[in-house]
Short mmCIF file of C-alpha atoms and ligand atoms in Angstrom, two decimals:
data_model
loop_
_atom_site.label_atom_id
_atom_site.label_comp_id
_atom_site.label_asym_id
_atom_site.label_seq_id
_atom_site.Cartn_x
_atom_site.Cartn_y
_atom_site.Cartn_z
CA MET A 1 30.78 10.58 0.91
CA ALA A 2 33.53 8.32 -0.41
CA THR A 3 35.90 6.98 2.21
CA GLU A 4 39.70 7.18 1.82
CA ASN A 5 40.09 3.49 1.34
CA PRO A 6 36.79 2.32 0.00
CA THR A 7 35.74 -1.23 0.75
CA HIS A 8 32.93 -2.13 -1.58
CA GLY A 9 31.66 -5.24 0.10
CA PHE A 10 30.29 -6.16 3.51
CA CYS A 11 28.79 -9.11 5.32
CA ARG A 12 25.14 -8.87 6.28
CA ASP A 13 25.65 -11.29 9.16
CA CYS A 14 28.77 -9.99 10.95
CA LEU A 15 28.88 -6.55 9.21
CA THR A 16 32.61 -6.89 8.36
CA GLN A 17 33.69 -4.72 5.41
CA PHE A 18 36.03 -6.05 2.75
CA ALA A 19 37.24 -5.55 -0.82
CA ASP A 20 34.76 -6.50 -3.47
CA ASN A 21 36.47 -9.58 -4.85
CA ALA A 22 35.34 -11.92 -2.06
CA LYS A 23 32.71 -14.65 -2.62
CA ARG A 24 32.11 -15.21 1.07
CA CYS A 25 32.72 -13.11 4.14
CA PRO A 26 36.47 -13.40 4.90
CA SER A 27 35.66 -13.02 8.59
CA CYS A 28 32.69 -15.34 9.31
CA GLY A 29 32.40 -17.27 6.03
CA SER A 30 28.76 -16.25 5.45
CA PRO A 31 27.59 -16.17 1.82
CA ARG A 32 25.19 -13.33 2.65
CA ILE A 33 27.39 -10.53 1.37
CA VAL A 34 26.63 -7.32 -0.50
CA LYS A 35 29.05 -5.99 -3.11
CA HIS A 36 28.63 -2.87 -5.19
CA PRO A 37 31.07 -0.20 -6.44
CA GLU A 38 28.66 2.57 -5.40
CA LEU A 39 27.94 1.13 -1.96
CA HIS A 40 29.17 4.27 -0.21
CA ASN A 41 27.37 6.72 -2.47
CA LEU A 42 23.75 5.64 -2.13
CA ALA A 43 21.39 6.61 0.68
CA ILE A 44 17.76 6.14 -0.40
CA ALA A 45 16.27 2.85 0.74
CA HIS A 46 13.05 0.91 0.59
CA ILE A 47 12.49 -1.64 3.36
CA ASP A 48 9.71 -4.16 2.93
CA CYS A 49 8.87 -6.92 5.41
CA ASP A 50 8.61 -10.37 3.83
CA ALA A 51 5.10 -11.89 3.66
CA PHE A 52 4.33 -9.72 6.65
CA TYR A 53 1.00 -11.01 8.00
CA ALA A 54 1.99 -14.64 7.43
CA ALA A 55 5.39 -14.03 9.05
CA VAL A 56 3.77 -12.56 12.17
CA GLU A 57 1.41 -15.56 12.38
CA LYS A 58 4.33 -17.99 12.05
CA ARG A 59 6.27 -16.12 14.69
CA ASP A 60 3.36 -16.52 17.12
CA ASN A 61 2.58 -20.15 16.32
CA PRO A 62 5.63 -22.40 15.84
CA ALA A 63 3.32 -25.29 14.88
CA ILE A 64 2.64 -23.64 11.50
CA ARG A 65 6.19 -22.40 10.88
CA ASP A 66 7.06 -25.02 8.27
CA LYS A 67 3.60 -25.23 6.71
CA PRO A 68 2.08 -23.26 3.85
CA VAL A 69 0.15 -20.43 5.51
CA ILE A 70 -2.45 -18.17 3.93
CA VAL A 71 -3.76 -15.14 5.78
CA GLY A 72 -7.06 -13.78 4.54
CA GLY A 73 -10.69 -14.38 3.91
CA GLN A 74 -12.14 -11.78 6.22
CA ILE A 75 -14.07 -9.22 4.21
CA ARG A 76 -13.95 -10.44 0.63
CA GLY A 77 -12.83 -14.05 0.72
CA VAL A 78 -9.47 -13.37 -0.92
CA VAL A 79 -5.86 -14.09 -0.03
CA SER A 80 -4.35 -11.21 1.89
CA THR A 81 -0.85 -12.65 2.32
CA ALA A 82 0.59 -16.03 1.41
CA CYS A 83 3.81 -17.25 3.03
CA TYR A 84 6.69 -18.24 0.76
CA ILE A 85 5.89 -21.96 1.03
CA ALA A 86 2.33 -21.29 -0.20
CA ARG A 87 3.73 -19.08 -2.97
CA ILE A 88 5.71 -22.02 -4.34
CA HIS A 89 2.32 -23.65 -5.01
CA GLY A 90 1.25 -20.57 -6.97
CA VAL A 91 -0.80 -18.86 -4.26
CA LYS A 92 -0.76 -15.07 -4.61
CA SER A 93 -2.17 -12.02 -2.84
CA ALA A 94 -5.69 -10.98 -3.92
CA MET A 95 -6.43 -14.48 -5.27
CA PRO A 96 -9.88 -15.86 -4.34
CA MET A 97 -9.52 -18.22 -1.39
CA PHE A 98 -11.19 -21.18 -3.15
CA LYS A 99 -8.66 -20.94 -5.97
CA ALA A 100 -5.75 -20.69 -3.51
CA LEU A 101 -6.96 -23.81 -1.68
CA LYS A 102 -7.27 -25.69 -4.96
CA LEU A 103 -3.60 -24.91 -5.66
CA CYS A 104 -2.51 -25.66 -2.11
CA PRO A 105 -5.10 -27.81 -0.28
CA GLU A 106 -2.80 -28.45 2.68
CA ALA A 107 -2.48 -24.73 3.44
CA VAL A 108 -3.32 -23.46 6.91
CA VAL A 109 -5.74 -20.53 6.56
CA VAL A 110 -5.51 -17.89 9.28
CA LYS A 111 -7.99 -15.05 9.74
CA PRO A 112 -6.20 -11.71 9.78
CA ASP A 113 -5.56 -10.09 13.14
CA MET A 114 -5.00 -6.47 12.18
CA ALA A 115 -4.36 -5.30 15.75
CA LYS A 116 -1.48 -7.75 16.02
CA TYR A 117 0.00 -6.69 12.66
CA ALA A 118 -0.35 -3.01 13.55
CA ALA A 119 1.58 -3.64 16.79
CA ALA A 120 4.38 -5.45 14.93
CA GLY A 121 4.39 -2.76 12.23
CA LYS A 122 4.77 -0.08 14.85
CA ILE A 123 7.89 -1.71 16.33
CA VAL A 124 9.35 -1.97 12.81
CA ARG A 125 8.59 1.72 12.27
CA ASP A 126 10.13 2.70 15.62
CA ILE A 127 13.34 0.85 14.72
CA MET A 128 13.47 2.73 11.39
CA PHE A 129 13.14 6.07 13.15
CA GLN A 130 16.19 5.23 15.26
CA PHE A 131 18.26 5.28 12.07
CA THR A 132 16.84 8.39 10.38
CA PRO A 133 14.03 10.88 10.93
CA LEU A 134 13.31 10.68 7.18
CA VAL A 135 11.00 7.68 7.14
CA GLN A 136 8.07 7.65 4.73
CA PRO A 137 5.63 4.81 5.35
CA VAL A 138 4.14 3.21 2.25
CA SER A 139 2.03 0.67 4.10
CA ILE A 140 1.90 -1.12 7.44
CA ASP A 141 5.08 -3.09 6.69
CA GLU A 142 7.11 -1.02 4.23
CA ALA A 143 8.69 2.42 4.09
CA PHE A 144 11.13 4.62 2.25
CA LEU A 145 14.12 5.88 4.22
CA ASP A 146 16.57 8.62 3.39
CA LEU A 147 19.84 7.99 5.24
CA SER A 148 21.77 10.88 3.67
CA GLY A 149 24.07 12.52 6.19
CA THR A 150 23.71 9.81 8.84
CA GLU A 151 27.32 8.51 8.52
CA LYS A 152 28.62 10.63 11.41
CA LEU A 153 25.76 9.70 13.68
CA HIS A 154 26.02 5.96 13.05
CA GLY A 155 29.75 5.82 12.30
CA THR A 156 29.10 3.88 9.12
CA CYS A 157 27.65 4.24 5.63
CA PRO A 158 23.89 3.95 4.93
CA ALA A 159 24.27 0.44 3.45
CA ILE A 160 25.68 -0.99 6.67
CA SER A 161 23.19 0.96 8.78
CA LEU A 162 20.45 -0.71 6.74
CA ALA A 163 21.92 -4.15 7.35
CA LYS A 164 21.96 -3.36 11.08
CA LEU A 165 18.39 -2.14 10.86
CA VAL A 166 17.01 -5.34 9.31
CA LYS A 167 19.00 -7.44 11.80
CA ARG A 168 17.21 -5.56 14.55
CA ILE A 169 13.83 -6.22 12.91
CA GLU A 170 14.71 -9.94 12.87
CA ASN A 171 15.81 -9.94 16.51
CA GLU A 172 13.21 -7.62 18.00
CA VAL A 173 10.12 -8.37 15.93
CA GLY A 174 10.89 -11.95 14.90
CA ILE A 175 10.22 -11.48 11.19
CA THR A 176 12.42 -10.76 8.15
CA ALA A 177 12.59 -7.82 5.75
CA SER A 178 14.18 -7.02 2.39
CA VAL A 179 16.16 -3.91 1.50
CA GLY A 180 16.54 -1.98 -1.74
CA LEU A 181 19.24 0.70 -1.83
CA SER A 182 19.58 3.22 -4.64
CA GLN A 183 19.55 6.88 -5.58
CA ASN A 184 15.78 7.47 -5.52
CA ARG A 185 12.49 6.03 -4.35
CA PHE A 186 11.43 4.32 -7.57
CA LEU A 187 14.73 2.44 -7.92
CA ALA A 188 14.93 1.60 -4.20
CA LYS A 189 11.47 0.05 -4.32
CA LEU A 190 12.32 -1.89 -7.45
CA ALA A 191 15.52 -3.20 -5.82
CA SER A 192 13.85 -4.35 -2.59
CA ASP A 193 11.86 -6.83 -4.65
CA PHE A 194 14.85 -8.42 -6.41
CA GLU A 195 15.85 -11.12 -3.91
CA LYS A 196 12.94 -11.44 -1.52
CA PRO A 197 12.79 -12.81 1.15
CA ARG A 198 15.71 -11.50 3.26
CA GLY A 199 17.09 -9.69 0.24
CA PHE A 200 19.50 -6.78 -0.02
CA SER A 201 19.84 -5.33 -3.50
CA VAL A 202 21.61 -2.26 -4.79
CA ILE A 203 20.97 -0.29 -7.97
CA GLY A 204 23.80 2.16 -8.61
CA LYS A 205 23.82 5.18 -10.89
CA ALA A 206 26.02 3.39 -13.41
CA ASP A 207 23.87 0.27 -13.67
CA THR A 208 20.42 1.95 -13.59
CA LEU A 209 19.79 1.98 -17.33
CA SER A 210 20.95 -1.58 -17.95
CA ILE A 211 18.97 -3.03 -15.02
CA LEU A 212 15.81 -1.24 -16.12
CA ALA A 213 16.33 -2.18 -19.78
CA GLU A 214 15.61 -5.86 -19.21
CA LYS A 215 12.49 -5.35 -17.07
CA PRO A 216 8.94 -5.43 -18.42
CA VAL A 217 7.08 -2.10 -18.54
CA GLY A 218 4.91 -3.29 -15.62
CA ALA A 219 7.94 -2.77 -13.35
CA ILE A 220 7.42 0.99 -13.70
CA TRP A 221 5.61 2.50 -10.76
CA GLY A 222 1.97 3.15 -11.60
CA VAL A 223 1.93 1.13 -14.80
CA GLY A 224 -0.97 -1.27 -14.21
CA LYS A 225 -2.64 -3.77 -16.49
CA ALA A 226 -4.55 -1.09 -18.43
CA THR A 227 -1.43 0.91 -19.30
CA GLN A 228 0.48 -2.28 -20.08
CA ALA A 229 -2.26 -3.25 -22.53
CA GLN A 230 -2.17 0.21 -24.09
CA LEU A 231 1.62 0.00 -24.51
CA ALA A 232 1.41 -3.55 -25.85
CA LYS A 233 -0.89 -2.31 -28.61
CA GLY A 234 2.00 -0.15 -29.77
CA GLY A 235 4.33 -3.16 -29.51
CA ILE A 236 5.99 -1.91 -26.31
CA THR A 237 6.44 -4.52 -23.60
CA MET A 238 9.99 -3.93 -22.28
CA ILE A 239 11.52 -0.87 -20.63
CA ASN A 240 14.46 -0.78 -23.09
CA GLN A 241 11.95 0.12 -25.82
CA LEU A 242 10.85 3.16 -23.82
CA GLN A 243 14.50 4.11 -23.22
CA SER A 244 15.07 4.48 -26.95
CA MET A 245 12.05 6.74 -27.49
CA GLU A 246 11.99 10.53 -27.52
CA LYS A 247 10.05 12.32 -24.80
CA SER A 248 7.99 14.25 -27.35
CA ASP A 249 7.10 11.01 -29.08
CA LEU A 250 5.96 9.36 -25.84
CA MET A 251 3.95 12.42 -24.84
CA ARG A 252 2.22 12.58 -28.19
CA LYS A 253 1.25 8.93 -27.90
CA PHE A 254 0.44 8.67 -24.18
CA GLY A 255 -0.17 12.23 -22.91
CA ASN A 256 1.03 12.97 -19.38
CA MET A 257 1.68 9.28 -18.82
CA GLY A 258 4.23 9.58 -21.63
CA SER A 259 6.34 12.00 -19.64
CA ARG A 260 6.25 9.69 -16.66
CA LEU A 261 7.22 6.71 -18.82
CA TYR A 262 10.11 8.69 -20.31
CA HIS A 263 11.63 9.63 -16.95
CA LEU A 264 10.95 6.46 -14.98
CA SER A 265 12.21 4.20 -17.78
CA ARG A 266 15.50 6.07 -17.36
CA GLY A 267 15.39 5.72 -13.57
CA GLU A 268 14.65 9.40 -13.04
CA ASP A 269 12.40 10.03 -10.06
CA ILE A 270 12.55 13.45 -8.47
CA ARG A 271 10.17 12.74 -5.59
CA GLU A 272 11.92 13.04 -2.26
CA VAL A 273 11.43 10.90 0.80
CA SER A 274 8.82 12.97 2.55
CA THR A 275 7.67 12.65 6.13
CA GLU A 276 4.83 15.11 5.89
CA ARG A 277 1.92 13.30 7.36
CA GLU A 278 -0.24 16.16 8.54
CA THR A 279 -3.39 14.55 7.21
CA LYS A 280 -4.46 11.88 9.65
CA SER A 281 -7.82 11.18 8.10
CA ILE A 282 -10.01 12.12 5.15
CA SER A 283 -13.71 12.40 5.85
CA ALA A 284 -16.98 13.91 4.74
CA GLU A 285 -20.18 14.46 6.67
CA THR A 286 -23.56 15.98 6.24
CA THR A 287 -26.07 17.47 8.70
CA PHE A 288 -29.78 17.02 8.04
CA ASP A 289 -32.49 19.63 8.50
CA GLU A 290 -34.68 17.00 10.08
CA ASP A 291 -33.55 13.94 11.99
CA ILE A 292 -33.56 10.73 9.99
CA SER A 293 -34.00 7.26 11.41
CA ASP A 294 -34.75 5.27 8.27
CA TYR A 295 -31.86 3.21 6.97
CA LYS A 296 -33.25 3.39 3.43
CA LEU A 297 -32.87 7.16 3.55
CA LEU A 298 -29.45 7.10 5.14
CA GLU A 299 -27.92 4.52 2.79
CA PRO A 300 -27.83 6.69 -0.38
CA ILE A 301 -26.46 9.58 1.66
CA LEU A 302 -23.69 7.33 2.92
CA TRP A 303 -22.95 6.35 -0.67
CA ASN A 304 -22.62 10.01 -1.70
CA LEU A 305 -20.26 10.63 1.21
CA ALA A 306 -18.16 7.56 0.38
CA GLN A 307 -17.73 8.84 -3.17
CA LYS A 308 -16.72 12.25 -1.87
CA VAL A 309 -14.09 10.76 0.48
CA SER A 310 -12.84 8.57 -2.36
CA ARG A 311 -12.41 11.54 -4.71
CA ARG A 312 -10.46 13.51 -2.12
CA ALA A 313 -8.26 10.56 -1.18
CA LYS A 314 -7.48 9.78 -4.82
CA ALA A 315 -6.64 13.42 -5.50
CA SER A 316 -4.09 13.45 -2.68
CA HIS A 317 -2.76 9.93 -3.49
CA MET A 318 -3.73 8.62 -0.07
CA ALA A 319 -5.47 5.46 1.04
CA GLY A 320 -6.61 4.31 4.48
CA TYR A 321 -6.74 1.01 6.32
CA THR A 322 -9.63 2.01 8.55
CA VAL A 323 -13.11 3.17 7.55
CA THR A 324 -15.00 5.09 10.22
CA LEU A 325 -18.71 5.81 10.38
CA LYS A 326 -19.91 8.77 12.40
CA LEU A 327 -23.44 9.47 13.56
CA LYS A 328 -24.88 12.22 15.76
CA ASN A 329 -28.28 12.17 17.41
CA ARG A 330 -30.51 15.15 18.11
CA ASP A 331 -28.70 15.85 21.40
CA PHE A 332 -25.45 16.02 19.43
CA GLN A 333 -24.14 12.88 21.02
CA SER A 334 -21.62 11.33 18.68
CA LEU A 335 -21.27 7.69 17.90
CA THR A 336 -18.40 6.28 15.85
CA ARG A 337 -17.91 2.79 14.52
CA ALA A 338 -14.91 1.53 12.58
CA ALA A 339 -13.87 -1.39 10.40
CA SER A 340 -10.37 -2.15 9.15
CA TYR A 341 -9.30 -3.49 5.79
CA GLU A 342 -6.31 -5.76 5.29
CA ASP A 343 -4.99 -3.38 2.65
CA ALA A 344 -5.40 0.36 2.41
CA THR A 345 -8.18 1.57 0.17
CA ASN A 346 -9.47 4.79 -1.35
CA LEU A 347 -12.06 3.20 -3.60
CA ALA A 348 -15.62 4.48 -3.19
CA HIS A 349 -17.35 1.11 -3.24
CA ARG A 350 -14.96 -0.36 -0.68
CA ILE A 351 -15.40 2.59 1.70
CA PHE A 352 -19.15 2.13 1.31
CA GLU A 353 -18.91 -1.65 1.66
CA ALA A 354 -17.13 -1.32 5.01
CA ALA A 355 -19.32 1.49 6.44
CA ASN A 356 -22.71 0.25 5.26
CA PRO A 357 -23.05 -2.75 7.63
CA LEU A 358 -22.00 -0.48 10.51
CA LEU A 359 -24.76 1.95 9.55
CA LYS A 360 -27.32 -0.82 9.20
CA LYS A 361 -26.55 -2.03 12.73
CA GLU A 362 -27.10 1.41 14.27
CA THR A 363 -30.29 2.42 12.52
CA GLY A 364 -33.83 1.44 13.37
CA LYS A 365 -34.25 2.59 16.94
CA LYS A 366 -32.69 6.04 16.96
CA SER A 367 -32.86 9.01 14.65
CA PHE A 368 -29.85 11.00 13.56
CA ARG A 369 -29.05 14.53 12.51
CA LEU A 370 -25.56 13.93 11.18
CA LEU A 371 -23.95 11.18 9.13
CA GLY A 372 -20.27 11.06 8.26
CA VAL A 373 -17.72 8.62 6.88
CA GLY A 374 -13.95 8.77 6.74
CA ILE A 375 -10.77 6.82 6.20
CA SER A 376 -7.75 6.86 8.51
CA HIS A 377 -4.42 5.10 9.10
CA LEU A 378 -3.44 6.74 5.87
CA VAL A 379 -0.58 5.79 3.59
CA GLU A 380 0.56 7.20 0.30
CA ARG A 381 -0.90 5.27 -2.56
CA GLU A 382 -0.46 5.60 -6.30
CA ILE A 383 -3.60 4.42 -8.02
CA SER A 384 -3.08 2.37 -11.13
CA GLU A 385 -5.26 2.84 -14.19
CA GLU A 386 -6.53 -0.66 -13.61
CA GLU A 387 -7.78 0.08 -10.10
CA LYS A 388 -9.38 3.28 -11.35
CA SER A 389 -11.37 1.45 -13.98
CA LEU A 390 -12.29 -1.34 -11.55
CA ASP A 391 -13.59 1.26 -9.12
CA ALA A 392 -15.52 3.01 -11.88
CA ASN A 393 -17.21 -0.35 -12.66
CA ASP A 394 -18.02 -0.96 -9.01
CA VAL A 395 -19.27 2.59 -8.60
CA ALA A 396 -21.61 2.06 -11.54
CA ARG A 397 -22.76 -1.25 -10.09
CA THR A 398 -23.40 0.17 -6.62
CA LYS A 399 -25.27 3.11 -8.15
CA ALA A 400 -27.48 0.72 -10.07
CA GLU A 401 -28.11 -1.41 -6.98
CA LEU A 402 -29.07 1.62 -4.94
CA ALA A 403 -31.37 2.84 -7.68
CA MET A 404 -33.08 -0.56 -7.72
CA ASP A 405 -33.48 -0.46 -3.96
CA LYS A 406 -35.07 2.91 -4.27
CA ILE A 407 -37.62 1.64 -6.75
CA ARG A 408 -38.31 -1.44 -4.67
CA ASN A 409 -38.70 0.59 -1.55
CA LYS A 410 -42.41 0.92 -1.01
CA PHE A 411 -42.05 3.09 2.00
CA GLY A 412 -41.76 6.85 1.51
CA ASN A 413 -40.65 6.79 -2.07
CA THR A 414 -41.16 10.50 -2.62
CA ALA A 415 -39.34 11.22 0.62
CA VAL A 416 -36.39 9.24 -0.69
CA GLU A 417 -36.42 11.20 -3.93
CA ARG A 418 -36.57 14.49 -2.13
CA GLY A 419 -33.97 13.48 0.43
CA LEU A 420 -31.56 12.32 -2.26
CA ALA A 421 -31.93 15.36 -4.51
CA PHE A 422 -31.55 17.68 -1.58
CA LYS A 423 -28.44 15.92 -0.31
CA ALA A 424 -26.87 15.74 -3.72
CA ARG A 425 -27.11 19.51 -4.04
CA ASN A 426 -25.82 20.03 -0.51
CA ASP A 427 -22.74 17.87 -1.04
MG1 LIG B 1 5.78 -6.57 2.56
#
């Protein structure tokens, strides 16, 4: 891949290539330059739009462009995305809205408009596909790209193709994105976060170990709060500590996670950029022997189905933005209703939480012979230990709530019992 006369720097504004001793672009004077000795040898990238929802809102409303903007508050009253001005005040994603507004009272709060973000995300995705067929979406606004072997097609190395790509996102979508370029997915994702917003960072083979060494263990993909706490108990907080440990030692202490920690702490990630997206949705449904019209009978069945979908989604490392409820009446007429989350989920209680109000709305008048629930708009999603334990807590809570409802329910108690037991076996 190396060129005859390698130039290890280029300008992200005018795309001029130059030797790597320049501080500014010798052609246009821009300080936005990228320099790296392995620039021509790396082809795996992670592109992540900057404060995506907030950026789309600012694009569409110039009056809020220079103000702190928080998008969120729809389903759970939390911050979905904060713009970079709001972040300076300490506002973060997933923070309760009341706390965010305490930190930044002058913030403009915008309700999420998922249809608008999906449309913008689709244009971003289409631009990516014009540079390589190997695009693996991670979420609505980020993806992995493998640009290996695209030099001939584009007449330039992957690094410069990527700079062209993000320029097109800026021009055609009106938002900015950050790029990480490296030798594998884990490192590319890590790099894209280094200089956000409008960043372009490179992790080469030679500097992998030293860059990782000074990062906290939480920088490792899939290491959530629970694993961090477990590692901290053993006095391990930084990746360099993992780098000096033997694989057998790590596996003895942390089981399968130990093997993962061993390889990722050394920047070894063998997963390839994969475009296989055959699964469009994950769903579960159940047909009743007798039609049911009572919401109190349908609710626990929906809960069982939500758990089933959650288990399958977790097993295949997928999560969905949209939760769909499906009902069929005795004439086999189908009815579907959907709700979209601001972030993809595969957690049982969240699938249930989205589908349950839809079910409530439809029941009462009609009776049904089939009930189903599913998630779609799928993306790949690694579930952290923390999320797993949070979901387990919420699952336990929802179970308890449903059990209470059952006891409180004066109507057809035995029918509920029978219905539940029967469905549980049928699942
Ligand atoms: Mg993003």
